[in-house]
mmCIF file of C-alpha atoms in Angstrom:
data_model
loop_
_atom_site.group_PDB
_atom_site.id
_atom_site.type_symbol
_atom_site.label_atom_id
_atom_site.label_comp_id
_atom_site.label_asym_id
_atom_site.label_seq_id
_atom_site.Cartn_x
_atom_site.Cartn_y
_atom_site.Cartn_z
ATOM 1 C CA UNK A 1 -25.230 -1.495 -8.266
ATOM 2 C CA UNK A 2 -27.643 -2.952 -5.694
ATOM 3 C CA UNK A 3 -25.897 -1.896 -2.134
ATOM 4 C CA UNK A 4 -26.882 -3.589 1.058
ATOM 5 C CA UNK A 5 -25.053 -3.097 4.027
ATOM 6 C CA UNK A 6 -21.935 -1.743 3.904
ATOM 7 C CA UNK A 7 -20.021 -4.622 6.045
ATOM 8 C CA UNK A 8 -21.456 -6.645 3.000
ATOM 9 C CA UNK A 9 -19.766 -4.447 0.243
ATOM 10 C CA UNK A 10 -15.524 -4.515 2.577
ATOM 11 C CA UNK A 11 -15.921 -7.476 2.726
ATOM 12 C CA UNK A 12 -17.086 -8.152 -1.003
ATOM 13 C CA UNK A 13 -14.078 -6.222 -1.653
ATOM 14 C CA UNK A 14 -11.486 -7.679 1.074
ATOM 15 C CA UNK A 15 -12.608 -10.595 -1.601
ATOM 16 C CA UNK A 16 -12.040 -8.657 -4.486
ATOM 17 C CA UNK A 17 -8.506 -7.774 -3.847
ATOM 18 C CA UNK A 18 -7.202 -10.818 -2.019
ATOM 19 C CA UNK A 19 -7.971 -13.890 -4.073
ATOM 20 C CA UNK A 20 -6.305 -12.876 -6.926
ATOM 21 C CA UNK A 21 -3.658 -11.500 -5.371
ATOM 22 C CA UNK A 22 -2.990 -12.867 -1.879
ATOM 23 C CA UNK A 23 -2.668 -9.259 -1.456
ATOM 24 C CA UNK A 24 -2.466 -8.424 3.009
ATOM 25 C CA UNK A 25 -2.329 -5.364 2.513
ATOM 26 C CA UNK A 26 -4.583 -4.587 0.601
ATOM 27 C CA UNK A 27 -6.664 -6.664 3.391
ATOM 28 C CA UNK A 28 -5.436 -4.804 5.082
ATOM 29 C CA UNK A 29 -7.303 -1.401 4.171
ATOM 30 C CA UNK A 30 -10.222 -3.352 4.636
ATOM 31 C CA UNK A 31 -10.048 -4.285 7.682
ATOM 32 C CA UNK A 32 -12.305 -6.388 9.927
ATOM 33 C CA UNK A 33 -12.443 -4.979 12.947
ATOM 34 C CA UNK A 34 -12.486 -6.259 16.410
ATOM 35 C CA UNK A 35 -9.214 -5.455 18.462
ATOM 36 C CA UNK A 36 -8.944 -7.884 21.292
ATOM 37 C CA UNK A 37 -9.204 -7.400 24.832
ATOM 38 C CA UNK A 38 -7.011 -10.485 25.519
ATOM 39 C CA UNK A 39 -2.694 -10.299 25.379
ATOM 40 C CA UNK A 40 -0.889 -10.766 22.878
ATOM 41 C CA UNK A 41 -0.321 -14.229 21.587
ATOM 42 C CA UNK A 42 3.223 -13.948 21.354
ATOM 43 C CA UNK A 43 6.361 -11.749 21.609
ATOM 44 C CA UNK A 44 6.984 -10.201 18.181
ATOM 45 C CA UNK A 45 10.843 -9.760 16.482
ATOM 46 C CA UNK A 46 12.429 -9.853 13.304
ATOM 47 C CA UNK A 47 15.721 -11.489 12.051
ATOM 48 C CA UNK A 48 18.267 -10.547 10.100
ATOM 49 C CA UNK A 49 17.717 -8.745 6.842
ATOM 50 C CA UNK A 50 17.703 -12.039 3.451
ATOM 51 C CA UNK A 51 18.968 -9.464 0.136
ATOM 52 C CA UNK A 52 17.964 -10.090 -3.257
ATOM 53 C CA UNK A 53 19.315 -8.200 -5.872
ATOM 54 C CA UNK A 54 16.347 -4.888 -7.721
ATOM 55 C CA UNK A 55 17.333 -3.236 -10.034
ATOM 56 C CA UNK A 56 18.865 0.407 -9.209
ATOM 57 C CA UNK A 57 17.767 2.258 -6.580
ATOM 58 C CA UNK A 58 14.054 0.825 -5.790
ATOM 59 C CA UNK A 59 11.302 3.354 -4.331
ATOM 60 C CA UNK A 60 8.429 0.945 -4.345
ATOM 61 C CA UNK A 61 7.926 -2.345 -3.505
ATOM 62 C CA UNK A 62 4.664 -4.673 -3.496
ATOM 63 C CA UNK A 63 2.516 -7.616 -3.011
ATOM 64 C CA UNK A 64 1.046 -10.208 -4.697
ATOM 65 C CA UNK A 65 0.435 -14.369 -5.848
ATOM 66 C CA UNK A 66 1.512 -14.061 -9.230
ATOM 67 C CA UNK A 67 2.716 -17.478 -10.546
ATOM 68 C CA UNK A 68 -0.790 -18.455 -7.894
ATOM 69 C CA UNK A 69 1.166 -21.037 -6.531
ATOM 70 C CA UNK A 70 0.204 -20.178 -2.763
ATOM 71 C CA UNK A 71 3.307 -18.060 -2.352
ATOM 72 C CA UNK A 72 4.113 -14.365 -1.907
ATOM 73 C CA UNK A 73 5.943 -12.996 -4.532
ATOM 74 C CA UNK A 74 7.547 -9.596 -4.888
ATOM 75 C CA UNK A 75 7.050 -6.787 -7.448
ATOM 76 C CA UNK A 76 9.832 -2.948 -6.983
ATOM 77 C CA UNK A 77 9.663 -0.093 -8.505
ATOM 78 C CA UNK A 78 13.381 1.047 -9.821
ATOM 79 C CA UNK A 79 13.812 4.407 -9.737
ATOM 80 C CA UNK A 80 17.287 4.267 -11.607
ATOM 81 C CA UNK A 81 16.611 2.297 -14.280
ATOM 82 C CA UNK A 82 13.138 2.578 -15.168
ATOM 83 C CA UNK A 83 12.165 -0.381 -14.652
ATOM 84 C CA UNK A 84 9.514 -3.403 -12.213
ATOM 85 C CA UNK A 85 11.378 -5.862 -11.055
ATOM 86 C CA UNK A 86 8.931 -8.892 -9.959
ATOM 87 C CA UNK A 87 10.724 -11.874 -7.721
ATOM 88 C CA UNK A 88 9.203 -14.929 -7.490
ATOM 89 C CA UNK A 89 8.798 -16.842 -4.462
ATOM 90 C CA UNK A 90 10.321 -20.126 -4.355
ATOM 91 C CA UNK A 91 9.103 -21.182 -1.000
ATOM 92 C CA UNK A 92 10.594 -20.462 2.450
ATOM 93 C CA UNK A 93 10.844 -16.686 2.161
ATOM 94 C CA UNK A 94 13.568 -17.822 -1.058
ATOM 95 C CA UNK A 95 12.705 -15.995 -4.133
ATOM 96 C CA UNK A 96 14.239 -16.379 -7.879
ATOM 97 C CA UNK A 97 16.631 -13.646 -9.396
ATOM 98 C CA UNK A 98 14.451 -10.925 -11.212
ATOM 99 C CA UNK A 99 12.746 -10.756 -13.876
ATOM 100 C CA UNK A 100 12.358 -7.439 -14.605
ATOM 101 C CA UNK A 101 10.366 -5.301 -17.179
ATOM 102 C CA UNK A 102 10.025 -1.901 -19.070
ATOM 103 C CA UNK A 103 8.010 1.125 -16.897
ATOM 104 C CA UNK A 104 8.164 4.974 -16.890
ATOM 105 C CA UNK A 105 10.845 6.902 -14.035
ATOM 106 C CA UNK A 106 10.810 6.878 -11.011
ATOM 107 C CA UNK A 107 7.939 3.791 -11.541
ATOM 108 C CA UNK A 108 5.914 2.569 -8.542
ATOM 109 C CA UNK A 109 4.338 -0.234 -8.204
ATOM 110 C CA UNK A 110 0.266 -1.568 -7.052
ATOM 111 C CA UNK A 111 -1.329 -4.920 -7.497
ATOM 112 C CA UNK A 112 -4.320 -6.175 -8.207
ATOM 113 C CA UNK A 113 -6.710 -8.138 -10.863
ATOM 114 C CA UNK A 114 -7.079 -5.686 -13.536
ATOM 115 C CA UNK A 115 -8.801 -7.404 -16.600
ATOM 116 C CA UNK A 116 -10.810 -9.979 -14.226
ATOM 117 C CA UNK A 117 -8.872 -13.105 -15.248
ATOM 118 C CA UNK A 118 -8.230 -14.276 -11.459
ATOM 119 C CA UNK A 119 -4.158 -13.699 -11.962
ATOM 120 C CA UNK A 120 -2.708 -9.977 -10.377
ATOM 121 C CA UNK A 121 -1.638 -7.348 -12.464
ATOM 122 C CA UNK A 122 0.456 -4.909 -11.977
ATOM 123 C CA UNK A 123 -1.034 -0.940 -12.516
ATOM 124 C CA UNK A 124 2.891 1.983 -11.984
ATOM 125 C CA UNK A 125 2.381 5.132 -11.653
ATOM 126 C CA UNK A 126 5.313 6.585 -13.563
ATOM 127 C CA UNK A 127 6.962 10.264 -12.481
ATOM 128 C CA UNK A 128 8.632 12.035 -15.084
ATOM 129 C CA UNK A 129 5.984 10.413 -17.689
ATOM 130 C CA UNK A 130 3.090 11.948 -16.413
ATOM 131 C CA UNK A 131 1.297 7.882 -16.363
ATOM 132 C CA UNK A 132 0.622 5.706 -15.483
ATOM 133 C CA UNK A 133 1.139 1.675 -16.902
ATOM 134 C CA UNK A 134 -0.670 -1.545 -16.836
ATOM 135 C CA UNK A 135 0.714 -4.416 -17.199
ATOM 136 C CA UNK A 136 -1.058 -7.732 -17.691
ATOM 137 C CA UNK A 137 0.148 -10.568 -16.343
ATOM 138 C CA UNK A 138 0.567 -13.398 -18.818
ATOM 139 C CA UNK A 139 0.334 -16.484 -16.228
ATOM 140 C CA UNK A 140 3.222 -18.148 -14.660
ATOM 141 C CA UNK A 141 4.421 -14.685 -13.212
ATOM 142 C CA UNK A 142 5.188 -13.084 -16.623
ATOM 143 C CA UNK A 143 4.298 -9.533 -17.297
ATOM 144 C CA UNK A 144 3.255 -7.610 -21.003
ATOM 145 C CA UNK A 145 4.351 -4.797 -22.070
ATOM 146 C CA UNK A 146 3.201 -2.064 -20.702
ATOM 147 C CA UNK A 147 0.083 0.335 -21.984
ATOM 148 C CA UNK A 148 0.272 3.977 -20.758
ATOM 149 C CA UNK A 149 -2.465 6.009 -20.165
ATOM 150 C CA UNK A 150 -2.105 9.687 -18.603
ATOM 151 C CA UNK A 151 -2.130 11.219 -15.642
ATOM 152 C CA UNK A 152 -1.192 13.972 -13.817
ATOM 153 C CA UNK A 153 2.121 15.653 -13.136
ATOM 154 C CA UNK A 154 4.483 13.880 -11.589
ATOM 155 C CA UNK A 155 2.577 11.117 -10.089
ATOM 156 C CA UNK A 156 4.000 9.258 -7.230
ATOM 157 C CA UNK A 157 2.316 6.365 -5.579
ATOM 158 C CA UNK A 158 -1.044 4.050 -6.864
ATOM 159 C CA UNK A 159 -3.802 2.280 -5.749
ATOM 160 C CA UNK A 160 -6.426 -0.399 -6.793
ATOM 161 C CA UNK A 161 -10.139 -0.704 -5.852
ATOM 162 C CA UNK A 162 -14.045 -0.757 -7.482
ATOM 163 C CA UNK A 163 -14.619 2.881 -7.296
ATOM 164 C CA UNK A 164 -18.133 2.933 -8.967
ATOM 165 C CA UNK A 165 -19.425 0.029 -7.642
ATOM 166 C CA UNK A 166 -19.209 -1.694 -10.732
ATOM 167 C CA UNK A 167 -17.302 -5.222 -9.605
ATOM 168 C CA UNK A 168 -14.190 -4.517 -11.396
ATOM 169 C CA UNK A 169 -10.340 -2.433 -10.587
ATOM 170 C CA UNK A 170 -10.217 0.589 -10.987
ATOM 171 C CA UNK A 171 -7.098 2.913 -10.636
ATOM 172 C CA UNK A 172 -6.322 6.203 -8.684
ATOM 173 C CA UNK A 173 -3.256 8.492 -8.979
ATOM 174 C CA UNK A 174 -1.779 10.934 -6.747
ATOM 175 C CA UNK A 175 0.189 13.354 -8.442
ATOM 176 C CA UNK A 176 3.006 15.131 -6.972
ATOM 177 C CA UNK A 177 3.520 17.854 -9.320
ATOM 178 C CA UNK A 178 -0.232 19.437 -9.993
ATOM 179 C CA UNK A 179 -1.616 18.964 -6.555
ATOM 180 C CA UNK A 180 -4.340 16.223 -7.903
ATOM 181 C CA UNK A 181 -5.543 13.051 -7.694
ATOM 182 C CA UNK A 182 -5.921 11.166 -11.411
ATOM 183 C CA UNK A 183 -9.160 8.798 -11.311
ATOM 184 C CA UNK A 184 -9.149 6.195 -14.143
ATOM 185 C CA UNK A 185 -12.374 4.095 -14.600
ATOM 186 C CA UNK A 186 -12.128 0.015 -15.912
ATOM 187 C CA UNK A 187 -13.946 -0.374 -19.236
ATOM 188 C CA UNK A 188 -14.125 -4.085 -18.976
ATOM 189 C CA UNK A 189 -12.572 -4.227 -22.279
ATOM 190 C CA UNK A 190 -10.171 -6.758 -21.476
ATOM 191 C CA UNK A 191 -7.851 -5.067 -18.667
ATOM 192 C CA UNK A 192 -8.205 -1.093 -20.485
ATOM 193 C CA UNK A 193 -9.306 2.222 -18.787
ATOM 194 C CA UNK A 194 -10.977 5.371 -19.228
ATOM 195 C CA UNK A 195 -9.391 8.740 -19.362
ATOM 196 C CA UNK A 196 -8.640 10.350 -16.177
ATOM 197 C CA UNK A 197 -10.283 12.333 -14.192
ATOM 198 C CA UNK A 198 -8.607 14.648 -11.855
ATOM 199 C CA UNK A 199 -9.458 15.965 -8.093
ATOM 200 C CA UNK A 200 -7.277 18.614 -7.012
ATOM 201 C CA UNK A 201 -6.022 17.678 -2.710
ATOM 202 C CA UNK A 202 -3.503 19.502 -0.942
ATOM 203 C CA UNK A 203 0.797 20.284 -2.343
ATOM 204 C CA UNK A 204 2.668 17.440 -3.188
ATOM 205 C CA UNK A 205 0.267 14.574 -2.554
ATOM 206 C CA UNK A 206 3.249 11.608 -2.120
ATOM 207 C CA UNK A 207 0.716 8.874 -1.699
ATOM 208 C CA UNK A 208 -2.384 7.359 -1.841
ATOM 209 C CA UNK A 209 -5.004 4.512 0.021
ATOM 210 C CA UNK A 210 -8.357 3.703 0.337
ATOM 211 C CA UNK A 211 -10.477 2.489 2.466
ATOM 212 C CA UNK A 212 -14.673 2.959 2.836
ATOM 213 C CA UNK A 213 -13.831 5.303 5.766
ATOM 214 C CA UNK A 214 -17.631 6.793 6.265
ATOM 215 C CA UNK A 215 -18.978 3.559 5.637
ATOM 216 C CA UNK A 216 -21.583 3.720 3.115
ATOM 217 C CA UNK A 217 -20.398 0.666 1.065
ATOM 218 C CA UNK A 218 -18.554 2.775 -1.668
ATOM 219 C CA UNK A 219 -14.621 3.540 -1.383
ATOM 220 C CA UNK A 220 -13.347 6.139 -0.947
ATOM 221 C CA UNK A 221 -9.639 7.874 -1.368
ATOM 222 C CA UNK A 222 -6.856 9.183 1.147
ATOM 223 C CA UNK A 223 -4.361 10.660 0.734
ATOM 224 C CA UNK A 224 -0.777 12.257 2.005
ATOM 225 C CA UNK A 225 0.072 15.724 1.131
ATOM 226 C CA UNK A 226 3.506 16.537 1.922
ATOM 227 C CA UNK A 227 4.327 20.043 0.953
ATOM 228 C CA UNK A 228 0.978 20.433 2.528
ATOM 229 C CA UNK A 229 1.804 19.022 6.141
ATOM 230 C CA UNK A 230 -2.209 16.899 5.706
ATOM 231 C CA UNK A 231 -3.968 13.918 4.909
ATOM 232 C CA UNK A 232 -6.778 14.525 2.789
ATOM 233 C CA UNK A 233 -9.658 11.998 2.650
ATOM 234 C CA UNK A 234 -11.992 12.579 -0.208
ATOM 235 C CA UNK A 235 -15.251 10.798 -0.038
ATOM 236 C CA UNK A 236 -17.028 8.483 -2.604
ATOM 237 C CA UNK A 237 -19.983 10.567 -4.191
ATOM 238 C CA UNK A 238 -22.016 7.285 -4.387
ATOM 239 C CA UNK A 239 -19.782 6.278 -7.484
ATOM 240 C CA UNK A 240 -20.080 9.255 -9.257
ATOM 241 C CA UNK A 241 -16.898 10.497 -8.340
ATOM 242 C CA UNK A 242 -15.942 12.147 -5.017
ATOM 243 C CA UNK A 243 -16.643 15.137 -3.027
ATOM 244 C CA UNK A 244 -13.404 17.344 -2.541
ATOM 245 C CA UNK A 245 -11.218 16.643 0.026
ATOM 246 C CA UNK A 246 -11.334 17.365 4.086
ATOM 247 C CA UNK A 247 -7.632 18.264 5.156
ATOM 248 C CA UNK A 248 -6.426 16.901 8.826
ATOM 249 C CA UNK A 249 -2.981 18.312 10.103
ATOM 250 C CA UNK A 250 -0.550 15.671 10.857
ATOM 251 C CA UNK A 251 3.032 16.427 11.265
ATOM 252 C CA UNK A 252 6.526 17.096 8.915
ATOM 253 C CA UNK A 253 6.276 16.405 5.036
ATOM 254 C CA UNK A 254 4.468 12.868 5.300
ATOM 255 C CA UNK A 255 5.012 10.599 2.904
ATOM 256 C CA UNK A 256 2.918 7.483 3.143
ATOM 257 C CA UNK A 257 -0.664 7.064 4.895
ATOM 258 C CA UNK A 258 -2.139 3.949 5.396
ATOM 259 C CA UNK A 259 -5.213 2.394 6.747
ATOM 260 C CA UNK A 260 -5.912 -0.003 9.208
ATOM 261 C CA UNK A 261 -9.384 -0.032 12.733
ATOM 262 C CA UNK A 262 -6.162 0.255 15.099
ATOM 263 C CA UNK A 263 -9.314 0.084 17.555
ATOM 264 C CA UNK A 264 -11.641 -1.754 16.051
ATOM 265 C CA UNK A 265 -14.420 0.040 16.360
ATOM 266 C CA UNK A 266 -15.183 -0.637 12.764
ATOM 267 C CA UNK A 267 -14.523 2.280 11.548
ATOM 268 C CA UNK A 268 -10.908 2.714 8.985
ATOM 269 C CA UNK A 269 -8.274 4.736 10.919
ATOM 270 C CA UNK A 270 -4.854 6.506 9.188
ATOM 271 C CA UNK A 271 -0.977 6.887 9.716
ATOM 272 C CA UNK A 272 1.433 8.953 8.331
ATOM 273 C CA UNK A 273 5.053 8.661 7.859
ATOM 274 C CA UNK A 274 6.302 12.584 8.443
ATOM 275 C CA UNK A 275 9.746 12.186 7.273
ATOM 276 C CA UNK A 276 10.511 15.795 8.582
ATOM 277 C CA UNK A 277 10.453 14.674 11.532
ATOM 278 C CA UNK A 278 10.810 11.524 12.126
ATOM 279 C CA UNK A 279 6.930 10.693 13.426
ATOM 280 C CA UNK A 280 3.990 9.189 12.056
ATOM 281 C CA UNK A 281 0.092 10.726 12.998
ATOM 282 C CA UNK A 282 -2.250 8.076 13.553
ATOM 283 C CA UNK A 283 -5.916 9.424 13.066
ATOM 284 C CA UNK A 284 -9.319 7.353 14.506
ATOM 285 C CA UNK A 285 -11.894 8.098 12.459
ATOM 286 C CA UNK A 286 -15.249 8.860 12.923
ATOM 287 C CA UNK A 287 -18.883 7.272 12.228
ATOM 288 C CA UNK A 288 -19.609 9.382 8.889
ATOM 289 C CA UNK A 289 -15.855 9.887 7.465
ATOM 290 C CA UNK A 290 -14.274 12.856 9.924
ATOM 291 C CA UNK A 291 -11.735 11.778 11.514
ATOM 292 C CA UNK A 292 -10.284 12.673 15.144
ATOM 293 C CA UNK A 293 -6.680 15.347 16.174
ATOM 294 C CA UNK A 294 -2.820 13.117 15.570
ATOM 295 C CA UNK A 295 -1.245 11.613 18.057
ATOM 296 C CA UNK A 296 2.515 11.795 17.301
ATOM 297 C CA UNK A 297 4.821 8.522 17.896
ATOM 298 C CA UNK A 298 8.996 8.596 17.123
ATOM 299 C CA UNK A 299 10.119 6.266 14.842
ATOM 300 C CA UNK A 300 13.778 6.287 13.062
ATOM 301 C CA UNK A 301 15.449 9.534 11.400
ATOM 302 C CA UNK A 302 13.177 9.786 7.485
ATOM 303 C CA UNK A 303 10.330 7.365 7.620
ATOM 304 C CA UNK A 304 9.800 7.512 4.203
ATOM 305 C CA UNK A 305 7.103 4.239 4.224
ATOM 306 C CA UNK A 306 3.849 2.760 6.738
ATOM 307 C CA UNK A 307 2.179 -0.096 6.235
ATOM 308 C CA UNK A 308 0.018 -2.229 9.100
ATOM 309 C CA UNK A 309 0.193 -6.139 9.590
ATOM 310 C CA UNK A 310 -1.078 -7.969 12.759
ATOM 311 C CA UNK A 311 2.385 -8.746 14.258
ATOM 312 C CA UNK A 312 1.437 -10.651 17.068
ATOM 313 C CA UNK A 313 -1.597 -12.291 16.808
ATOM 314 C CA UNK A 314 -3.357 -10.597 19.505
ATOM 315 C CA UNK A 315 -6.147 -8.888 16.609
ATOM 316 C CA UNK A 316 -5.473 -5.817 17.527
ATOM 317 C CA UNK A 317 -3.179 -3.628 13.536
ATOM 318 C CA UNK A 318 0.812 -2.600 14.409
ATOM 319 C CA UNK A 319 2.228 -0.366 12.896
ATOM 320 C CA UNK A 320 6.176 -1.030 10.666
ATOM 321 C CA UNK A 321 7.788 2.627 8.760
ATOM 322 C CA UNK A 322 10.442 2.282 7.200
ATOM 323 C CA UNK A 323 13.240 4.908 8.149
ATOM 324 C CA UNK A 324 15.296 5.842 5.011
ATOM 325 C CA UNK A 325 17.820 8.020 6.779
ATOM 326 C CA UNK A 326 18.570 5.203 9.999
ATOM 327 C CA UNK A 327 18.642 2.347 7.757
ATOM 328 C CA UNK A 328 15.685 0.414 9.632
ATOM 329 C CA UNK A 329 12.120 -0.274 9.789
ATOM 330 C CA UNK A 330 10.271 0.670 12.938
ATOM 331 C CA UNK A 331 7.358 -1.903 14.544
ATOM 332 C CA UNK A 332 4.780 -0.204 16.634
ATOM 333 C CA UNK A 333 2.252 -2.756 18.894
ATOM 334 C CA UNK A 334 -0.973 -1.652 19.877
ATOM 335 C CA UNK A 335 -1.831 -1.198 23.011
ATOM 336 C CA UNK A 336 -5.380 -1.139 22.612
ATOM 337 C CA UNK A 337 -6.906 1.968 24.575
ATOM 338 C CA UNK A 338 -3.211 2.715 25.534
ATOM 339 C CA UNK A 339 -2.551 3.290 21.473
ATOM 340 C CA UNK A 340 1.071 2.457 20.471
ATOM 341 C CA UNK A 341 4.602 0.479 22.348
ATOM 342 C CA UNK A 342 7.537 2.765 21.651
ATOM 343 C CA UNK A 343 8.932 2.140 18.691
ATOM 344 C CA UNK A 344 11.393 -1.086 18.361
ATOM 345 C CA UNK A 345 13.808 -0.805 15.019
ATOM 346 C CA UNK A 346 15.166 -3.419 13.118
ATOM 347 C CA UNK A 347 17.944 -3.025 10.645
ATOM 348 C CA UNK A 348 17.200 -3.526 6.875
ATOM 349 C CA UNK A 349 19.684 -2.029 3.923
ATOM 350 C CA UNK A 350 20.327 0.668 2.964
ATOM 351 C CA UNK A 351 17.734 3.923 2.333
ATOM 352 C CA UNK A 352 15.171 1.403 2.767
ATOM 353 C CA UNK A 353 12.380 3.670 0.701
ATOM 354 C CA UNK A 354 9.100 1.364 0.886
ATOM 355 C CA UNK A 355 7.976 -1.553 3.206
ATOM 356 C CA UNK A 356 5.333 -4.169 2.903
ATOM 357 C CA UNK A 357 3.613 -7.130 4.424
ATOM 358 C CA UNK A 358 3.288 -10.485 4.296
ATOM 359 C CA UNK A 359 3.577 -13.958 5.420
ATOM 360 C CA UNK A 360 6.591 -15.170 3.507
ATOM 361 C CA UNK A 361 7.637 -18.026 4.941
ATOM 362 C CA UNK A 362 4.486 -19.644 5.178
ATOM 363 C CA UNK A 363 4.723 -19.778 8.599
ATOM 364 C CA UNK A 364 1.191 -18.175 9.543
ATOM 365 C CA UNK A 365 3.234 -14.907 10.691
ATOM 366 C CA UNK A 366 3.129 -11.480 9.258
ATOM 367 C CA UNK A 367 6.831 -10.975 7.499
ATOM 368 C CA UNK A 368 8.194 -7.445 6.581
ATOM 369 C CA UNK A 369 10.143 -6.790 3.125
ATOM 370 C CA UNK A 370 11.637 -3.545 2.506
ATOM 371 C CA UNK A 371 12.858 -1.546 -0.472
ATOM 372 C CA UNK A 372 16.799 -0.512 -0.306
ATOM 373 C CA UNK A 373 17.173 2.548 -2.906
ATOM 374 C CA UNK A 374 21.223 2.257 -1.111
ATOM 375 C CA UNK A 375 21.750 -1.327 -1.435
ATOM 376 C CA UNK A 376 19.495 -2.373 -4.838
ATOM 377 C CA UNK A 377 17.838 -4.525 -3.083
ATOM 378 C CA UNK A 378 14.853 -6.329 -1.252
ATOM 379 C CA UNK A 379 15.028 -6.847 2.656
ATOM 380 C CA UNK A 380 12.928 -9.264 4.242
ATOM 381 C CA UNK A 381 12.551 -10.010 7.258
ATOM 382 C CA UNK A 382 11.583 -13.200 9.233
ATOM 383 C CA UNK A 383 8.880 -12.908 11.878
ATOM 384 C CA UNK A 384 9.894 -14.671 14.911
ATOM 385 C CA UNK A 385 7.224 -14.435 17.439
ATOM 386 C CA UNK A 386 7.500 -16.617 20.243
ATOM 387 C CA UNK A 387 4.795 -17.439 22.726
#
């Protein structure tokens, strides 16, 4: 595939992910840079959680426009039921009753157009079965039965991007039981995939995200290695697999990682949620694909998931963390060169396991959604940002 500039490719990658799915988390993986030097457009405040029932013990949450009606829908992976729940947005952040689809044990879902038909599909990592399932979108927000592909032991997280530059969405899976990442390239035939190629990472990789960390126009990988207290970065070998990971120390038991350009220099940065010490670690990217020393920020008890979004409208990416141990989500606003503000916490349901960002009521402001393990529900917290 012919390359032009890294910037051109990144814009294309954003459109590839977002045009089919309206997935703000995917857009955060490919930020277009530019931290504003102006003051915040508004002061964010998140309202009381609105709960919507899903399956038992939901452990993941992802966002996409599954029925192509212009509103953001939700999908959760339900640990105890071995199912995924799809909640279609009926407008105004009101969601229809869940539609339930079979998956493997302890499923974790990601969203992307896997068969190139313009509709967002699902890829689901199944911890108990050592597989990743593909559920194709049949139209109207309905999904096919799963087709499974073998990956490593105890897969816990899945990310989607075009890793080989052929214009099709591929799959990457973090395998916590085998200390590896599995990459499955798209065959281009109706959302089917080649057999896995595996890459060694640290101990207990629990989360995987994507971004062009070295600015060469190829999509790289970042994993949170919970058992090694590191974040591992695997640079793309220009469409020919991935280089060996480079590890960066963070806090204790990092279980989630997210990608955004926090300092506005056009280079993606990383943030890890450290379950073991109640902190977030922010690592600023350096030209060439390296990262600086981590800066720690205190959040709630047992932060288990992290996501990013511009919550105050100043053009800079802020951070949200789901705190499993304190039944809250913490929001940290980006202060530019001053780093992040102290965390402000908002109540969720019981034991929030994951957090996602999206404009669920169509007011132009990014809201929060959490999957609440102990409540068997999704919580929606609307952003009431005031000038």
